XYZ file of C-alpha atoms in Angstrom:
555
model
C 39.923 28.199 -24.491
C 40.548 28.754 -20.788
C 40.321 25.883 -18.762
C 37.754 26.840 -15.571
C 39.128 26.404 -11.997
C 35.773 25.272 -10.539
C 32.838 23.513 -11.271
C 29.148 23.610 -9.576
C 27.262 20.279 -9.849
C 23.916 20.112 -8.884
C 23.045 16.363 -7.432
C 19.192 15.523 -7.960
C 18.971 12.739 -6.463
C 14.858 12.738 -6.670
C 12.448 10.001 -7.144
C 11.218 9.115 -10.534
C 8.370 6.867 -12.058
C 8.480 4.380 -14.099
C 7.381 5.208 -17.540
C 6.102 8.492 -16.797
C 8.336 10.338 -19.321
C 6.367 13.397 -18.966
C 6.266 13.907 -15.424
C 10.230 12.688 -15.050
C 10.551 15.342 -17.879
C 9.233 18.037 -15.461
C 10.961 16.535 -12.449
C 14.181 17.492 -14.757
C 13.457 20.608 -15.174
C 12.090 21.546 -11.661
C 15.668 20.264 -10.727
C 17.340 22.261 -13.388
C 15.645 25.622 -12.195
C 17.116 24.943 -8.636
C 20.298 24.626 -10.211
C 20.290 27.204 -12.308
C 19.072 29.732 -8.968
C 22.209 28.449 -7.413
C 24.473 28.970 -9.954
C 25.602 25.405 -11.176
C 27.537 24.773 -14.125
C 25.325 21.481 -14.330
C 22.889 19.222 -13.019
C 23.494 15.465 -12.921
C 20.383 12.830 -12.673
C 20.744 9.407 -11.550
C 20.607 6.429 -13.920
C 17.858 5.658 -16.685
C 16.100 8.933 -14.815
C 13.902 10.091 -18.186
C 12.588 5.653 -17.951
C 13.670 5.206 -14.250
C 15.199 2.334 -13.413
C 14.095 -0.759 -13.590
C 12.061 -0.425 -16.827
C 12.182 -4.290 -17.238
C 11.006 -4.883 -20.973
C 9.280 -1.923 -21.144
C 12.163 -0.319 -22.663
C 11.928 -2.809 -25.278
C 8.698 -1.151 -26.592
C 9.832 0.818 -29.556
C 7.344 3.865 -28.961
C 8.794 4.096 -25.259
C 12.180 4.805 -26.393
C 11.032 7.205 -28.799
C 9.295 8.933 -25.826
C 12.569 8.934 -23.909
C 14.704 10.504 -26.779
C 11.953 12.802 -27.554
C 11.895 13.612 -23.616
C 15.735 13.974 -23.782
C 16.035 16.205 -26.501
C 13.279 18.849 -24.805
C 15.713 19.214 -21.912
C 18.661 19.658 -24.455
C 16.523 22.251 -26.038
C 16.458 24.198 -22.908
C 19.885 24.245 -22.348
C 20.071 26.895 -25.187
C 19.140 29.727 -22.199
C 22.731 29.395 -21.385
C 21.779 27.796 -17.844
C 23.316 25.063 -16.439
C 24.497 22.068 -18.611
C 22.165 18.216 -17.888
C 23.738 15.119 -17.210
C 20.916 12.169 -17.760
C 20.066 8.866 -18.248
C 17.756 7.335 -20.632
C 17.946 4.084 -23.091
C 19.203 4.777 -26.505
C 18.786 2.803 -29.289
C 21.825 3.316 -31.879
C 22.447 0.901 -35.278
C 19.699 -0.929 -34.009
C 21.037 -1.776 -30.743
C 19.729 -0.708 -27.353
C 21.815 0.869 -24.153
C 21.849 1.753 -20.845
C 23.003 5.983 -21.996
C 24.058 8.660 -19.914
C 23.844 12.038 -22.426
C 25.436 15.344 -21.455
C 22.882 17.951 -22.932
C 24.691 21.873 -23.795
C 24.349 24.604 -25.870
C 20.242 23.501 -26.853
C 21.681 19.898 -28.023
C 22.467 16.873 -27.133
C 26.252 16.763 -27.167
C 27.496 12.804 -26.533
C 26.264 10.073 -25.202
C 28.077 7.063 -23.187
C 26.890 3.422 -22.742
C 27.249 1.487 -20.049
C 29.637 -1.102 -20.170
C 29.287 -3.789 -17.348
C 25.477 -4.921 -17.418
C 24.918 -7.132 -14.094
C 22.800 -10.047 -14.796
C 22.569 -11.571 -11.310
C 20.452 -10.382 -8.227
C 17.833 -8.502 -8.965
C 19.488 -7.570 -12.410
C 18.200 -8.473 -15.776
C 20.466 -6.030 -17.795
C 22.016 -8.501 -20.390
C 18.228 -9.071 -21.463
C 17.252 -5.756 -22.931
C 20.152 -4.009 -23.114
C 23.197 -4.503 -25.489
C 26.931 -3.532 -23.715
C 28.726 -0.648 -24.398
C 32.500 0.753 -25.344
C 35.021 1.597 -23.249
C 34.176 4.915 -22.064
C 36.600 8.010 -22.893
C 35.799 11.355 -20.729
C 33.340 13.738 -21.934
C 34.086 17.670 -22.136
C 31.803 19.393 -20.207
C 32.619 23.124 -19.803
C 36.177 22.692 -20.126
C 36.443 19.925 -17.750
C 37.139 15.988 -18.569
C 34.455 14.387 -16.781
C 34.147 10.462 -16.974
C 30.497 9.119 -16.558
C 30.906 5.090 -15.214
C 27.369 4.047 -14.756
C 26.398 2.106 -11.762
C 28.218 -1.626 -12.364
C 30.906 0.096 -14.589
C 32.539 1.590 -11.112
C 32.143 -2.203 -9.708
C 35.075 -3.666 -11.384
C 38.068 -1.556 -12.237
C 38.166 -1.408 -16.514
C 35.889 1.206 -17.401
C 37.508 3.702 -14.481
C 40.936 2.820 -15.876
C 39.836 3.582 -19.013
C 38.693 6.734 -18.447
C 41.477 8.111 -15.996
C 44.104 6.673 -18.615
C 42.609 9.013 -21.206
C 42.516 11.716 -19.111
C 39.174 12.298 -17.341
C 39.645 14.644 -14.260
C 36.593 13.927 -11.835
C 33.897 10.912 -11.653
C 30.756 11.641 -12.078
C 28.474 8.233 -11.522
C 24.776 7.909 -12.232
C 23.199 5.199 -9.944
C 20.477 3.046 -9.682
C 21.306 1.082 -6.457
C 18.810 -0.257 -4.292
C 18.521 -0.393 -1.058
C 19.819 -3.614 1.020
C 20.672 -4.039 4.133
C 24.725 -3.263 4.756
C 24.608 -1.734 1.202
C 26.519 1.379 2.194
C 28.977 -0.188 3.262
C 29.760 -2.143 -0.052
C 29.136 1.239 -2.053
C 31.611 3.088 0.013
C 34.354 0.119 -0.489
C 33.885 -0.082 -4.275
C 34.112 4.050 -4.521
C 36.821 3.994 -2.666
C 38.631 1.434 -4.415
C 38.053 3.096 -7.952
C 39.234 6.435 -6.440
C 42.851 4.632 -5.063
C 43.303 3.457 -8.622
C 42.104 6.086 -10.467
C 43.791 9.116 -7.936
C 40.599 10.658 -9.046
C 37.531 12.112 -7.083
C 33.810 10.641 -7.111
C 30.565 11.800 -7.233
C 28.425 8.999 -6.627
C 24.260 9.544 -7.426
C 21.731 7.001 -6.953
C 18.163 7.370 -7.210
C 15.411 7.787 -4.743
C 12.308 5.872 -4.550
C 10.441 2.943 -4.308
C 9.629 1.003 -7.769
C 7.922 -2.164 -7.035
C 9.361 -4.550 -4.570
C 12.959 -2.410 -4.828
C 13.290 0.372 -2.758
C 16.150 3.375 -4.034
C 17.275 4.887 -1.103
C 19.906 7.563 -2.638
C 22.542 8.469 -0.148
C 24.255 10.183 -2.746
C 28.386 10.805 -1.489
C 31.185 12.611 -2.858
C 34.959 11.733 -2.495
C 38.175 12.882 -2.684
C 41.291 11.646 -4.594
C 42.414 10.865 -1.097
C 39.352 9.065 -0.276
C 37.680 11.145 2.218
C 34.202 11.964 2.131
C 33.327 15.692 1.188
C 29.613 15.396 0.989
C 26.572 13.113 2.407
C 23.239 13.647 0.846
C 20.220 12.062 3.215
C 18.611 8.781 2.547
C 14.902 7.671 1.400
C 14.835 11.573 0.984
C 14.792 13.955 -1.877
C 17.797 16.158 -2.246
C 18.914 18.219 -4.813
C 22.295 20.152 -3.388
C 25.281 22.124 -5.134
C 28.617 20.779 -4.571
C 31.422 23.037 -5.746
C 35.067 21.723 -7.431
C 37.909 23.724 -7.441
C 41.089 22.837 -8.991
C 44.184 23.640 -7.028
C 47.586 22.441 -8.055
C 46.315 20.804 -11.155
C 43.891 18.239 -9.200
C 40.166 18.589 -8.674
C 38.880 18.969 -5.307
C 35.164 19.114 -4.173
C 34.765 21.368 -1.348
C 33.163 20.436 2.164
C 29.698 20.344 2.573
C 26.883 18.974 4.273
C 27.403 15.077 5.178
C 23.680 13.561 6.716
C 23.188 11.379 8.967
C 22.538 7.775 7.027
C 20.046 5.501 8.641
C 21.463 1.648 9.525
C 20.630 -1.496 10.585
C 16.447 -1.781 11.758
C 16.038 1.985 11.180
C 17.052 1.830 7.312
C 14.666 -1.318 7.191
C 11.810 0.550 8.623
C 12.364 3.518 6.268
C 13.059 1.371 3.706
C 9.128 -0.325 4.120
C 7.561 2.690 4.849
C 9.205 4.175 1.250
C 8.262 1.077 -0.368
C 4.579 1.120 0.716
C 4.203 4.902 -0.189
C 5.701 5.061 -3.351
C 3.985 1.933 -4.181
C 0.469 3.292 -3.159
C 1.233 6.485 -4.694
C 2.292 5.704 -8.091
C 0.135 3.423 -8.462
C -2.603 5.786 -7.644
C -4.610 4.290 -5.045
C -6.399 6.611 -2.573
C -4.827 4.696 0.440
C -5.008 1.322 1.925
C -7.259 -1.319 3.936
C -5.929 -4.280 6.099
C -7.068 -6.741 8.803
C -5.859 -5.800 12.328
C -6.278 -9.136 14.504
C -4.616 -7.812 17.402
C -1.084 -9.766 16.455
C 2.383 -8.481 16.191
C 2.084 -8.312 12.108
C -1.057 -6.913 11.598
C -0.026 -4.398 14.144
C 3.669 -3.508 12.775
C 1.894 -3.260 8.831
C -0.519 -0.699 10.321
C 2.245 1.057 12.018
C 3.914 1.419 8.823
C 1.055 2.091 6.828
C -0.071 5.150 8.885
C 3.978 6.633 8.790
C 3.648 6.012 4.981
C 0.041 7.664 4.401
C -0.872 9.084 7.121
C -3.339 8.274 9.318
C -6.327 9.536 7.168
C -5.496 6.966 4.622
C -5.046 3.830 6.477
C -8.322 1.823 7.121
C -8.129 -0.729 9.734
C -10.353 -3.645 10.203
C -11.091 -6.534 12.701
C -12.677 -9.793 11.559
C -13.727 -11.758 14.768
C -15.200 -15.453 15.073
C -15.290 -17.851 17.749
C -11.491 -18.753 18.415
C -10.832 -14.562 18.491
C -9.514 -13.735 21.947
C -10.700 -11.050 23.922
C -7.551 -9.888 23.935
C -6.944 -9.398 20.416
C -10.429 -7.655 20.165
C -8.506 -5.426 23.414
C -5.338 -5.259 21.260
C -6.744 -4.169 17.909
C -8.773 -1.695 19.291
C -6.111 -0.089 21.413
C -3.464 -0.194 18.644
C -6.112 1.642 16.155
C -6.625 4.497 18.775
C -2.922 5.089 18.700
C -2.865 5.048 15.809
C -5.832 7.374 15.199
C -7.033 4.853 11.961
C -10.615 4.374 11.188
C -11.329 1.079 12.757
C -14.603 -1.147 12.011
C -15.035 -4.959 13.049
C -16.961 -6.893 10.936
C -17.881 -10.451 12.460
C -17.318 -12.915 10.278
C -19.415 -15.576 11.379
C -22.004 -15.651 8.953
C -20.078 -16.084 5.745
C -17.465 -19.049 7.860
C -20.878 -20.961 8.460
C -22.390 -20.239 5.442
C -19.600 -21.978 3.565
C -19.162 -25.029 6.031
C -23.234 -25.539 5.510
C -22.981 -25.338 2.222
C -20.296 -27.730 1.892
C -21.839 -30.124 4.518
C -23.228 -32.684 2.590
C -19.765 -33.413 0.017
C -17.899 -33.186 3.680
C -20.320 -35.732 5.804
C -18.090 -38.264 7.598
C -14.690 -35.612 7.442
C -13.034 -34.913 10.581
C -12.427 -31.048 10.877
C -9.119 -29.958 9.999
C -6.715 -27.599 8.511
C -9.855 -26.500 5.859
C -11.899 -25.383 8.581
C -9.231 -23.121 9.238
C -8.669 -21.755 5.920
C -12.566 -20.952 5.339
C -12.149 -18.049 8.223
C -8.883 -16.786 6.707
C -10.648 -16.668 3.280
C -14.016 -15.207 4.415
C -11.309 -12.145 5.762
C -10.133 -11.903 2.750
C -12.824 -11.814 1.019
C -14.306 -9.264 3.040
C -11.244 -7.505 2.752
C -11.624 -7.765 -1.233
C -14.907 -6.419 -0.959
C -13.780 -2.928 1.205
C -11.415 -2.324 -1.276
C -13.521 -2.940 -4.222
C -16.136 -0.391 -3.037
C -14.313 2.041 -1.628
C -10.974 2.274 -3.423
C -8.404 1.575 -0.841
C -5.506 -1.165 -1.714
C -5.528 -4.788 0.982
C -2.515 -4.901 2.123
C -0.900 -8.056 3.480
C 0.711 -8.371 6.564
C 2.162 -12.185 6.874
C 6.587 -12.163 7.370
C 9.648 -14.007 5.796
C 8.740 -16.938 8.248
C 5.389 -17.208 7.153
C 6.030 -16.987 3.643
C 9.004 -19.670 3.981
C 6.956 -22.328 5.467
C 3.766 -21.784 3.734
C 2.141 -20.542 7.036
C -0.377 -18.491 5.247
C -3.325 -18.912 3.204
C -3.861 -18.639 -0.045
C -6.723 -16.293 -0.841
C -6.983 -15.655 2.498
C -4.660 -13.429 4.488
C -2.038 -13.954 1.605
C -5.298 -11.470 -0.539
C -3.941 -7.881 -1.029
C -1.571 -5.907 -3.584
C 1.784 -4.977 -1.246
C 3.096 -6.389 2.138
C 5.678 -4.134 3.380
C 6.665 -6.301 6.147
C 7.543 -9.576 3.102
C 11.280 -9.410 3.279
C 11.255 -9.263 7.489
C 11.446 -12.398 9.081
C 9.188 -13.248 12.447
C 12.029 -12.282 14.890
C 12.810 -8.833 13.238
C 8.901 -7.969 13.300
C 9.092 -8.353 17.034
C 12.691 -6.108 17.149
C 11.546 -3.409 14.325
C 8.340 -3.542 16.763
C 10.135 -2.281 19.637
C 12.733 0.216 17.753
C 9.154 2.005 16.152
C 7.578 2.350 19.885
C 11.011 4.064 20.862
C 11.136 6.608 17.808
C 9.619 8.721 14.983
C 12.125 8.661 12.075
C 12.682 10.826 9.831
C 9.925 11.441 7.399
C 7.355 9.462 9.079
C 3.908 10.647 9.689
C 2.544 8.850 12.454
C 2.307 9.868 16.370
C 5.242 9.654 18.698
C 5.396 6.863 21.895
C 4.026 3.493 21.754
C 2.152 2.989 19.259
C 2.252 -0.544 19.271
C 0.743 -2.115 22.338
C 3.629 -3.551 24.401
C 1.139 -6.735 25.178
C 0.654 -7.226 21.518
C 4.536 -7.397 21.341
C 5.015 -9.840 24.356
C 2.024 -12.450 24.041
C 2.723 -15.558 22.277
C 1.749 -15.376 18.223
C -1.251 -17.325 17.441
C -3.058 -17.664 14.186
C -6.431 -18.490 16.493
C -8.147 -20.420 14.075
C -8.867 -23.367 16.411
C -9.351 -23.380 20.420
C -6.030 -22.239 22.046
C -3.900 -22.654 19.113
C -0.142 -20.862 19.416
C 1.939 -20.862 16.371
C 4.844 -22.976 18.388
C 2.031 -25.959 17.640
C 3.305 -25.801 14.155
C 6.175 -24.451 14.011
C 9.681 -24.565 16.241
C 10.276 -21.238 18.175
C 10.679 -18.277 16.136
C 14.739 -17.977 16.524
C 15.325 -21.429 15.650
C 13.416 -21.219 12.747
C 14.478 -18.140 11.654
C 18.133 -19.151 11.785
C 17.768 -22.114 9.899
C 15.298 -20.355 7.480
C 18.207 -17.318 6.972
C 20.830 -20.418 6.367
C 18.631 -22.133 3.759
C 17.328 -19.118 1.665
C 20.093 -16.269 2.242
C 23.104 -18.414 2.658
C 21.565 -21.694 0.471
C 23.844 -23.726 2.907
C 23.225 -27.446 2.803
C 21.046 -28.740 5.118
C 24.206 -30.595 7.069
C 25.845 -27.509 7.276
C 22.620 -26.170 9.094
C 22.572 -28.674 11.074
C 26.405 -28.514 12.146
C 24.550 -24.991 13.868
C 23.516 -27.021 16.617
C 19.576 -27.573 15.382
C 18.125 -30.706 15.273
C 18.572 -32.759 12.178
C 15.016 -33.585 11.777
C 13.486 -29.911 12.359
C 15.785 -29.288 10.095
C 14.960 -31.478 7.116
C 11.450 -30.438 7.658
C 11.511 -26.547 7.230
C 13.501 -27.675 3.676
C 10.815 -29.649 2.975
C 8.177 -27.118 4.106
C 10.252 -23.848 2.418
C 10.199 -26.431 -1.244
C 6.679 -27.327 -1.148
C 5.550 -23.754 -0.248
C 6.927 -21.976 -3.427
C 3.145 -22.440 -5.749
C 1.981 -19.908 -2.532
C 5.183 -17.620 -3.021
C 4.544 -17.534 -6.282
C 1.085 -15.589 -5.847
C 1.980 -13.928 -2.979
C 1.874 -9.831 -3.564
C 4.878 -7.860 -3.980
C 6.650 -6.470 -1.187
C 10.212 -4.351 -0.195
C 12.819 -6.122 -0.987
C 14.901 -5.493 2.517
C 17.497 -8.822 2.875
C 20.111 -9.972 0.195
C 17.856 -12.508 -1.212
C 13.975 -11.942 -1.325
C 11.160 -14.133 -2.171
C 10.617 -12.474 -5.628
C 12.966 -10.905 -8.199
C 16.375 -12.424 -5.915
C 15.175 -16.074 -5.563
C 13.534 -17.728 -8.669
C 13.484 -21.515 -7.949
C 10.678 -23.651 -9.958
C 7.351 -24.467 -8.466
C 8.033 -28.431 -9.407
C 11.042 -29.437 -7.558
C 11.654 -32.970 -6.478
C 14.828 -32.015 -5.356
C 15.781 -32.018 -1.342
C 18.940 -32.093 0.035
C 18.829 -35.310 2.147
C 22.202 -34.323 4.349
């Protein structure tokens, strides 16, 4: 057999959904007709693609994996046309055990199948619990060529590379399912590069696309060279399906130049990264669009913002809920963000139902001083309300409180905490206000909202108040936004000790306090709604501490 001098590999890097076997089945072969129109030799999907990734103990279900391998052995079915080859990712159950797989389907079959050998276990990560670990991976053959198929973690240390360049694989090929972080490109790029060093081999690296959840996928597919240098960029948070073309000169594979994208960073990948997470979430999960309180603050204001680049404007439903303490300003401020916006904006008092409750609850509450429940009836009549829009006309509540919030417990339970997704969960108070400015300066990519301000800059500048009681400011409560921030970013991202925080230069007892505040508020974290995971640890899948915790770090 003549070995071929080139090799055309289509890279879908396209968004699956979880569990939807069928319609990743037809995603596959949408893909596969592309690839076959531009000649490719095969087309290579990103990892778990038939499941997507993560299926979490779904893929323990014995009828889902038979629904995969069924799926899988339809596409290898159509490869008997003689069009391109598949490269895709499903679990596969083999002497009663259960792995990651990456199968190369040819010829109407399915040819081989490789495991995946590293299964990470930390993170967001649960591999080790549904999956069992693999060989050792040799190369495949595929067309003549010795292709080596690392999945994801396998390229993170250097074994399973090693293994496969020692038996002589000839190019990389490395289904993904990476999601997005902040500086996360930069990590992917180091470890790729390191693997091709060792290896002397070049890389294709695929990830997936899409929100799933509170992870976001943000592809950003590459290709390198044995000498490291980058041959080919595929966008991020975007769909891509694009041909690159090998050619072996001198014995060596090289993949020709082609087109490299522009990848977003730093508070432009985080808004993309939100606005993905909110639309994929809203979309596969089928809702019509969304509902959410605007009170004329910086958070309500950014979530709308988002909501409208996600859905478009047609789908976003904004609504004020006044009482006494409301400003005229914020009734100024909502209304003036909303017509930027170009929403559907309603105010419903909420007077009534506050006053209802506090009569009702008059006589057990004779004697009591007004406090912090007083409050917490008008953030649960919203919600309620809120509730109550959704229920009768479809839309999802979405939530709009930050990282700070949620840290300190600055939010109320069945109250403004009500909804099913808060794309702004994972950004803490200081980045609303930055993210704020950066959307009132752009349009990115993909976004469906209106161009200019769209966030009022007085919204942006006045000082954050809750304004459940006369004059209240959220510096009452709580110390300035950066200081807090900083020592909330030290205890949850860095899980520094607290005299390590306070070797920062903040104050030992404001210090000890937001520990004490970020233990006791975990029963509220716990119930809070999902939302984009943005930051190397979140409040969800990253950071699992117990609800009962006498623990505190006394310095």
């Amino acid at each position: 057999m003549t070995r071929p001098d080139t090799l055309r590999i289509a890279l879908a890097q396209i968004n699956p959904v979880v569990g939807d076997i069928a319609g990743n089945l037809e995603k596959a072969r949408a893909a596969r007709a592309t690839a076959a129109a531009g000649r490719a030799d095969v087309v290579m999907f990103s990892e778990l693609f038939l499941s997507a990734y993560p299926p979490e103990d779904l893929v323990l279900k014995p009828a889902f994996q038979d629904a995969c391998r069924a799926a899988c052995e339809a596409i290898a079915a159509d490869t008997a046309d003689g069009g391109p080859a598949v490269l895709i990712g499903l679990p596969w159950l083999q002497d009663d055990k259960l792995y990651n797989g990456y199968a190369l389907c040819d010829n109407g079959r399915i040819e081989t199948v490789r495991f995946k050998v590293d299964l990470p276990n930390y993170g967001v990560f649960d591999e080790k619990r549904v999956f069992t670990p693999g060989p050792h991976p040799g190369p495949i053959v595929l067309r003549g060529v010795r292709i080596g198929v690392p999945i994801c973690e396998d390229i993170w240390g250097p074994d399973p590379v090693e293994c496969i360049a020692e038996t002589g694989g000839e190019i990389l090929l490395v289904p993904n399912g990476s999601p997005f972080r902040r500086r996360i490109m930069d990590q992917r790029f180091n470890v790729a590069v390191a693997r091709v060093t060792e290896s002397g081999l070049p890389l294709v690296y695929l990830n997936q696309m899409g929100g799933q959840d509170e992870l976001v996928f943000d592809g950003a597919s590459f290709v390198l060279n044995a000498d490291g240098s980058l041959a080919v960029q595929l966008p991020a948070f975007r769909d891509a399906i694009e041909i690159v073309e090998f050619s072996r000169v001198g014995g060596a594979w090289r993949c020709a130049e082609g087109p490299k994208a522009r990848v977003e960073e730093g508070d432009e990948a985080d808004y993309l990264a939100c606005v993905l997470g909110l639309r994929d979430y809203v979309g596969k999960t089928g809702f019509p669009g969304v509902v959410l309180g605007l009170s004329g603050g910086i958070d309500s204001a950014l979530v709308a913002a988002i909501a409208v680049d996600a859905l478009g404007a047609e789908r976003v439903h904004c609504v004020m809920l006044p009482y006494r303490y409301t400003s005229q300003d914020s009734l100024n401020d909502a209304k003036a963000c909303a017509d930027k916006l170009g929403v559907r904006y309603d105010i419903v008092p909420i007077a009534e139902p506050v006053e209802g409750f506090m009569h009702a609850l008059a006589p057990m509450f004779a004697g009591k001083a007004a406090d912090i429940t007083e409050e917490n009836l008008q953030s649960r009549a919203r919600g309620t309300i809120l509730m109550a829009i959704s229920n009768k006309f479809g839309a999802m509540v979405v939530t709009t409180g930050n990282k700070s919030e949620m840290s300190v417990g600055y939010a109320t339970l069945y109250g403004d905490m009500n909804g099913g997704f808060n794309p702004i969960k994972d950004l803490y108070k200081t980045q609303v206000f930055r993210i704020s400015h950066f959307r009132n300066s752009v349009v990115p990519e993909g976004c469906l909202g209106p161009s200019g301000e769209v966030i009022p800059e007085r919204i942006i500048t006045k000082p954050p108040t809750a304004e459940l009681r006369e004059n209240q400011k959220d510096q009452d409560s709580l110390p300035p936004y950066e200081i807090l921030d900083d020592i909330l970013e030290s205890l949850v991202e860095g899980e520094m000790r607290v005299g390590d925080v306070i070797a920062r230069g903040h104050e030992a007892a404001t210090v000890k306090r937001i520990e004490h505040l970020l233990a006791i508020a975990e029963y509220k974290r716990r119930q809070a709604a999902p939302g984009v995971k943005l930051s190397r640890r979140n409040f969800g899948r990253d950071r699992r501490y117990p609800i009962i915790n006498k623990f505190r770090d006394r310095a």
